[in-house]
Amino acid sequence: MLIKSDRKVSIIAGSLILLGIVSGILSVVPAVEGEDYLRQAYLHKNQVLWGALFQFFLVPIYIGFALLLYPILKNYKENLALGFVGFRFVAGVFQLIGIILLPVFVLLSQEFIKTEVTNGLSFDQLGGMLKLGRDLTNHLGVMLATGLGNLLMYFIFYKAHLVPKWLSIWGLVGNLLAMLASFLILFSQIDVISTSFAMLSLPLVFQEIVLSIWLIVKGLEERKAN
C-alpha cells in the first residue's frame, strides 16, 4: 500500500534537526574539554552552566525526533524503527548523565583552586577520573548510541527511498565518521576542539543541515511499504 507522510511531521522533524545542531554546538564547554580544566571549570562556571542547559535541550530534541518519525519508519522496517527509537532513548540517558557530571567539575575545580598547592596530586587523580567518566558518557555513550540509531534510520531511508539515496548514503558515511571521531577522542588521539575533530564531524553536520532543509521543503517521499 501507499504510505504518505504527514507534511507537518516532516517540517517539525527538519526543524528539530536544526535545533539539535545549534544546541549541540552551544553545549560544547571548552573550559571542561581543555587540559587546564581543573582551574578553568570554576573560573568559567557560567560557561559550564550554559553548556549544561543546552545539553539538556538535546534530550527532548533527540527523543522527540525519533518518536515523531517512528510511526512512518515502522511501516517499512518495524524492528529497525524500534531500534532507532531505543538508541535515541539510550543517548538521552547518557546526555542526562553528562549534564549531572558538569556541576561536579565546577565543585572540584573550586576546591582545587583553594588547595592546589597541598593537594594537587589527589585533585589531578579525581579530575582525571571525572574527565574520563564524562568522555565515556559523551563521546562513547551519546555518540555511539546516536550513531547506531542513525545508521538504522538512514538504512530505512535508503531501502524505502524516503529521501534521495545520495542523502541517505551521505548520512551513513557521516555517522560512521562521527563515531570514528568519538573513538579517537576517547583514546586521546584527537581533541574535541581541534581541526581533526572538525574534519571528521563536518560531513555529518552539513548532511544534517541538507536533510533538515529537505524535510522542511520537500518532506518524506511517498513510497510503497514492504
GROMACS .gro file of C-alpha atoms in nm:
model
  226
    1MET     CA    1   0.000   0.000   0.000
    2LEU     CA    2   0.100   0.360  -0.040
    3ILE     CA    3   0.215   0.549   0.268
    4LYS     CA    4   0.206   0.926   0.260
    5SER     CA    5   0.394   1.101   0.539
    6ASP     CA    6   0.229   1.387   0.724
    7ARG     CA    7   0.368   1.714   0.587
    8LYS     CA    8   0.365   1.869   0.932
    9VAL     CA    9   0.568   1.579   1.068
   10SER     CA   10   0.840   1.638   0.809
   11ILE     CA   11   0.853   2.010   0.884
   12ILE     CA   12   0.877   1.953   1.260
   13ALA     CA   13   1.140   1.681   1.212
   14GLY     CA   14   1.352   1.911   0.995
   15SER     CA   15   1.319   2.191   1.250
   16LEU     CA   16   1.426   1.957   1.532
   17ILE     CA   17   1.741   1.866   1.339
   18LEU     CA   18   1.834   2.234   1.310
   19LEU     CA   19   1.759   2.292   1.678
   20GLY     CA   20   1.972   1.990   1.763
   21ILE     CA   21   2.268   2.121   1.563
   22VAL     CA   22   2.251   2.462   1.731
   23SER     CA   23   2.206   2.311   2.080
   24GLY     CA   24   2.489   2.064   2.016
   25ILE     CA   25   2.730   2.343   1.922
   26LEU     CA   26   2.628   2.554   2.221
   27SER     CA   27   2.657   2.256   2.458
   28VAL     CA   28   3.034   2.230   2.400
   29VAL     CA   29   3.219   2.351   2.712
   30PRO     CA   30   3.580   2.447   2.625
   31ALA     CA   31   3.662   2.505   2.993
   32VAL     CA   32   3.600   2.136   3.065
   33GLU     CA   33   3.750   2.000   2.744
   34GLY     CA   34   4.088   2.174   2.780
   35GLU     CA   35   4.394   2.042   2.964
   36ASP     CA   36   4.365   2.304   3.242
   37TYR     CA   37   4.006   2.204   3.321
   38LEU     CA   38   4.068   2.179   3.697
   39ARG     CA   39   4.127   2.553   3.709
   40GLN     CA   40   3.913   2.672   3.419
   41ALA     CA   41   3.585   2.495   3.510
   42TYR     CA   42   3.524   2.715   3.816
   43LEU     CA   43   3.664   3.031   3.658
   44HIS     CA   44   3.420   2.982   3.369
   45LYS     CA   45   3.131   2.834   3.566
   46ASN     CA   46   2.873   3.034   3.367
   47GLN     CA   47   3.005   2.873   3.050
   48VAL     CA   48   2.963   2.532   3.215
   49LEU     CA   49   2.608   2.625   3.323
   50TRP     CA   50   2.506   2.730   2.973
   51GLY     CA   51   2.667   2.419   2.827
   52ALA     CA   52   2.465   2.202   3.066
   53LEU     CA   53   2.146   2.389   2.975
   54PHE     CA   54   2.190   2.337   2.602
   55GLN     CA   55   2.291   1.975   2.657
   56PHE     CA   56   1.964   1.930   2.846
   57PHE     CA   57   1.774   2.072   2.547
   58LEU     CA   58   1.924   1.793   2.337
   59VAL     CA   59   1.738   1.525   2.535
   60PRO     CA   60   1.382   1.614   2.424
   61ILE     CA   61   1.512   1.703   2.077
   62TYR     CA   62   1.681   1.362   2.032
   63ILE     CA   63   1.391   1.161   2.169
   64GLY     CA   64   1.120   1.378   2.016
   65PHE     CA   65   1.272   1.341   1.670
   66ALA     CA   66   1.272   0.961   1.700
   67LEU     CA   67   0.916   0.941   1.832
   68LEU     CA   68   0.800   1.174   1.558
   69LEU     CA   69   0.942   0.958   1.279
   70TYR     CA   70   0.864   0.618   1.432
   71PRO     CA   71   0.503   0.592   1.301
   72ILE     CA   72   0.638   0.644   0.948
   73LEU     CA   73   0.951   0.429   0.973
   74LYS     CA   74   0.769   0.132   1.127
   75ASN     CA   75   0.567   0.092   0.807
   76TYR     CA   76   0.886  -0.015   0.632
   77LYS     CA   77   1.109  -0.188   0.890
   78GLU     CA   78   0.939  -0.202   1.229
   79ASN     CA   79   1.225  -0.379   1.410
   80LEU     CA   80   1.481  -0.128   1.283
   81ALA     CA   81   1.247   0.160   1.365
   82LEU     CA   82   1.218   0.030   1.722
   83GLY     CA   83   1.596   0.004   1.739
   84PHE     CA   84   1.628   0.364   1.620
   85VAL     CA   85   1.393   0.488   1.893
   86GLY     CA   86   1.564   0.268   2.154
   87PHE     CA   87   1.908   0.405   2.072
   88ARG     CA   88   1.773   0.760   2.095
   89PHE     CA   89   1.644   0.690   2.446
   90VAL     CA   90   1.983   0.543   2.541
   91ALA     CA   91   2.154   0.855   2.404
   92GLY     CA   92   1.914   1.070   2.607
   93VAL     CA   93   2.007   0.884   2.927
   94PHE     CA   94   2.377   0.937   2.857
   95GLN     CA   95   2.305   1.305   2.792
   96LEU     CA   96   2.146   1.335   3.136
   97ILE     CA   97   2.444   1.166   3.300
   98GLY     CA   98   2.675   1.410   3.120
   99ILE     CA   99   2.469   1.701   3.250
  100ILE     CA  100   2.491   1.572   3.607
  101LEU     CA  101   2.870   1.547   3.580
  102LEU     CA  102   2.919   1.909   3.473
  103PRO     CA  103   2.840   2.071   3.814
  104VAL     CA  104   3.081   1.821   3.972
  105PHE     CA  105   3.357   1.969   3.755
  106VAL     CA  106   3.276   2.315   3.892
  107LEU     CA  107   3.280   2.197   4.255
  108LEU     CA  108   3.603   2.003   4.210
  109SER     CA  109   3.761   2.299   4.032
  110GLN     CA  110   3.658   2.534   4.312
  111GLU     CA  111   3.823   2.313   4.574
  112PHE     CA  112   4.128   2.266   4.354
  113ILE     CA  113   4.185   2.641   4.327
  114LYS     CA  114   4.161   2.673   4.706
  115THR     CA  115   4.403   2.394   4.791
  116GLU     CA  116   4.600   2.309   4.476
  117VAL     CA  117   4.941   2.361   4.645
  118THR     CA  118   4.893   2.095   4.912
  119ASN     CA  119   4.661   1.851   4.736
  120GLY     CA  120   4.747   1.891   4.367
  121LEU     CA  121   4.812   1.521   4.308
  122SER     CA  122   4.486   1.396   4.458
  123PHE     CA  123   4.286   1.655   4.265
  124ASP     CA  124   4.461   1.551   3.945
  125GLN     CA  125   4.359   1.192   4.009
  126LEU     CA  126   3.999   1.282   4.090
  127GLY     CA  127   3.981   1.518   3.796
  128GLY     CA  128   4.125   1.256   3.565
  129MET     CA  129   3.863   1.001   3.669
  130LEU     CA  130   3.584   1.259   3.636
  131LYS     CA  131   3.702   1.364   3.290
  132LEU     CA  132   3.728   1.001   3.181
  133GLY     CA  133   3.373   0.943   3.304
  134ARG     CA  134   3.243   1.240   3.105
  135ASP     CA  135   3.437   1.135   2.796
  136LEU     CA  136   3.291   0.785   2.822
  137THR     CA  137   2.944   0.933   2.866
  138ASN     CA  138   2.955   1.197   2.592
  139HIS     CA  139   3.196   1.063   2.334
  140LEU     CA  140   3.122   0.694   2.364
  141GLY     CA  141   2.775   0.665   2.519
  142VAL     CA  142   2.594   0.953   2.348
  143MET     CA  143   2.776   0.947   2.016
  144LEU     CA  144   2.778   0.570   1.979
  145ALA     CA  145   2.410   0.532   2.070
  146THR     CA  146   2.311   0.822   1.845
  147GLY     CA  147   2.531   0.699   1.562
  148LEU     CA  148   2.399   0.343   1.574
  149GLY     CA  149   2.042   0.469   1.583
  150ASN     CA  150   2.107   0.699   1.290
  151LEU     CA  151   2.256   0.414   1.088
  152LEU     CA  152   1.928   0.226   1.132
  153MET     CA  153   1.727   0.531   1.033
  154TYR     CA  154   1.932   0.600   0.721
  155PHE     CA  155   1.920   0.234   0.623
  156ILE     CA  156   1.540   0.257   0.630
  157PHE     CA  157   1.555   0.584   0.438
  158TYR     CA  158   1.777   0.417   0.177
  159LYS     CA  159   1.573   0.099   0.137
  160ALA     CA  160   1.236   0.278   0.136
  161HIS     CA  161   1.352   0.574  -0.076
  162LEU     CA  162   1.202   0.816   0.175
  163VAL     CA  163   1.473   1.066   0.082
  164PRO     CA  164   1.711   1.063  -0.216
  165LYS     CA  165   1.963   0.778  -0.200
  166TRP     CA  166   2.260   1.014  -0.211
  167LEU     CA  167   2.132   1.184   0.103
  168SER     CA  168   2.091   0.851   0.283
  169ILE     CA  169   2.441   0.737   0.183
  170TRP     CA  170   2.583   1.071   0.295
  171GLY     CA  171   2.411   1.019   0.631
  172LEU     CA  172   2.551   0.667   0.670
  173VAL     CA  173   2.907   0.779   0.591
  174GLY     CA  174   2.878   1.094   0.804
  175ASN     CA  175   2.765   0.897   1.109
  176LEU     CA  176   3.045   0.644   1.068
  177LEU     CA  177   3.299   0.929   1.056
  178ALA     CA  178   3.143   1.092   1.364
  179MET     CA  179   3.159   0.762   1.553
  180LEU     CA  180   3.524   0.725   1.449
  181ALA     CA  181   3.593   1.076   1.582
  182SER     CA  182   3.441   0.978   1.919
  183PHE     CA  183   3.666   0.674   1.949
  184LEU     CA  184   3.973   0.883   1.859
  185ILE     CA  185   3.881   1.136   2.129
  186LEU     CA  186   3.832   0.860   2.382
  187PHE     CA  187   4.180   0.723   2.316
  188SER     CA  188   4.335   1.073   2.320
  189GLN     CA  189   4.427   1.066   1.952
  190ILE     CA  190   4.245   1.392   1.881
  191ASP     CA  191   4.088   1.670   2.089
  192VAL     CA  192   3.726   1.787   2.084
  193ILE     CA  193   3.836   2.138   1.993
  194SER     CA  194   4.069   2.053   1.705
  195THR     CA  195   4.092   2.058   1.327
  196SER     CA  196   4.090   1.678   1.313
  197PHE     CA  197   3.762   1.653   1.504
  198ALA     CA  198   3.607   1.924   1.286
  199MET     CA  199   3.713   1.744   0.967
  200LEU     CA  200   3.552   1.419   1.084
  201SER     CA  201   3.237   1.586   1.218
  202LEU     CA  202   3.160   1.844   0.948
  203PRO     CA  203   3.039   1.594   0.684
  204LEU     CA  204   2.759   1.487   0.920
  205VAL     CA  205   2.681   1.844   1.025
  206PHE     CA  206   2.643   1.954   0.662
  207GLN     CA  207   2.443   1.641   0.581
  208GLU     CA  208   2.201   1.708   0.865
  209ILE     CA  209   2.157   2.068   0.752
  210VAL     CA  210   2.076   1.946   0.400
  211LEU     CA  211   1.842   1.677   0.540
  212SER     CA  212   1.660   1.930   0.759
  213ILE     CA  213   1.606   2.163   0.463
  214TRP     CA  214   1.491   1.870   0.251
  215LEU     CA  215   1.237   1.762   0.514
  216ILE     CA  216   1.106   2.116   0.558
  217VAL     CA  217   1.082   2.192   0.187
  218LYS     CA  218   1.016   1.852   0.027
  219GLY     CA  219   0.916   1.620   0.309
  220LEU     CA  220   0.949   1.241   0.312
  221GLU     CA  221   0.860   1.092  -0.023
  222GLU     CA  222   0.553   0.876  -0.075
  223ARG     CA  223   0.662   0.517  -0.125
  224LYS     CA  224   0.533   0.164  -0.115
  225ALA     CA  225   0.578  -0.010   0.222
  226ASN     CA  226   0.743  -0.356   0.238
   0.00000   0.00000   0.00000
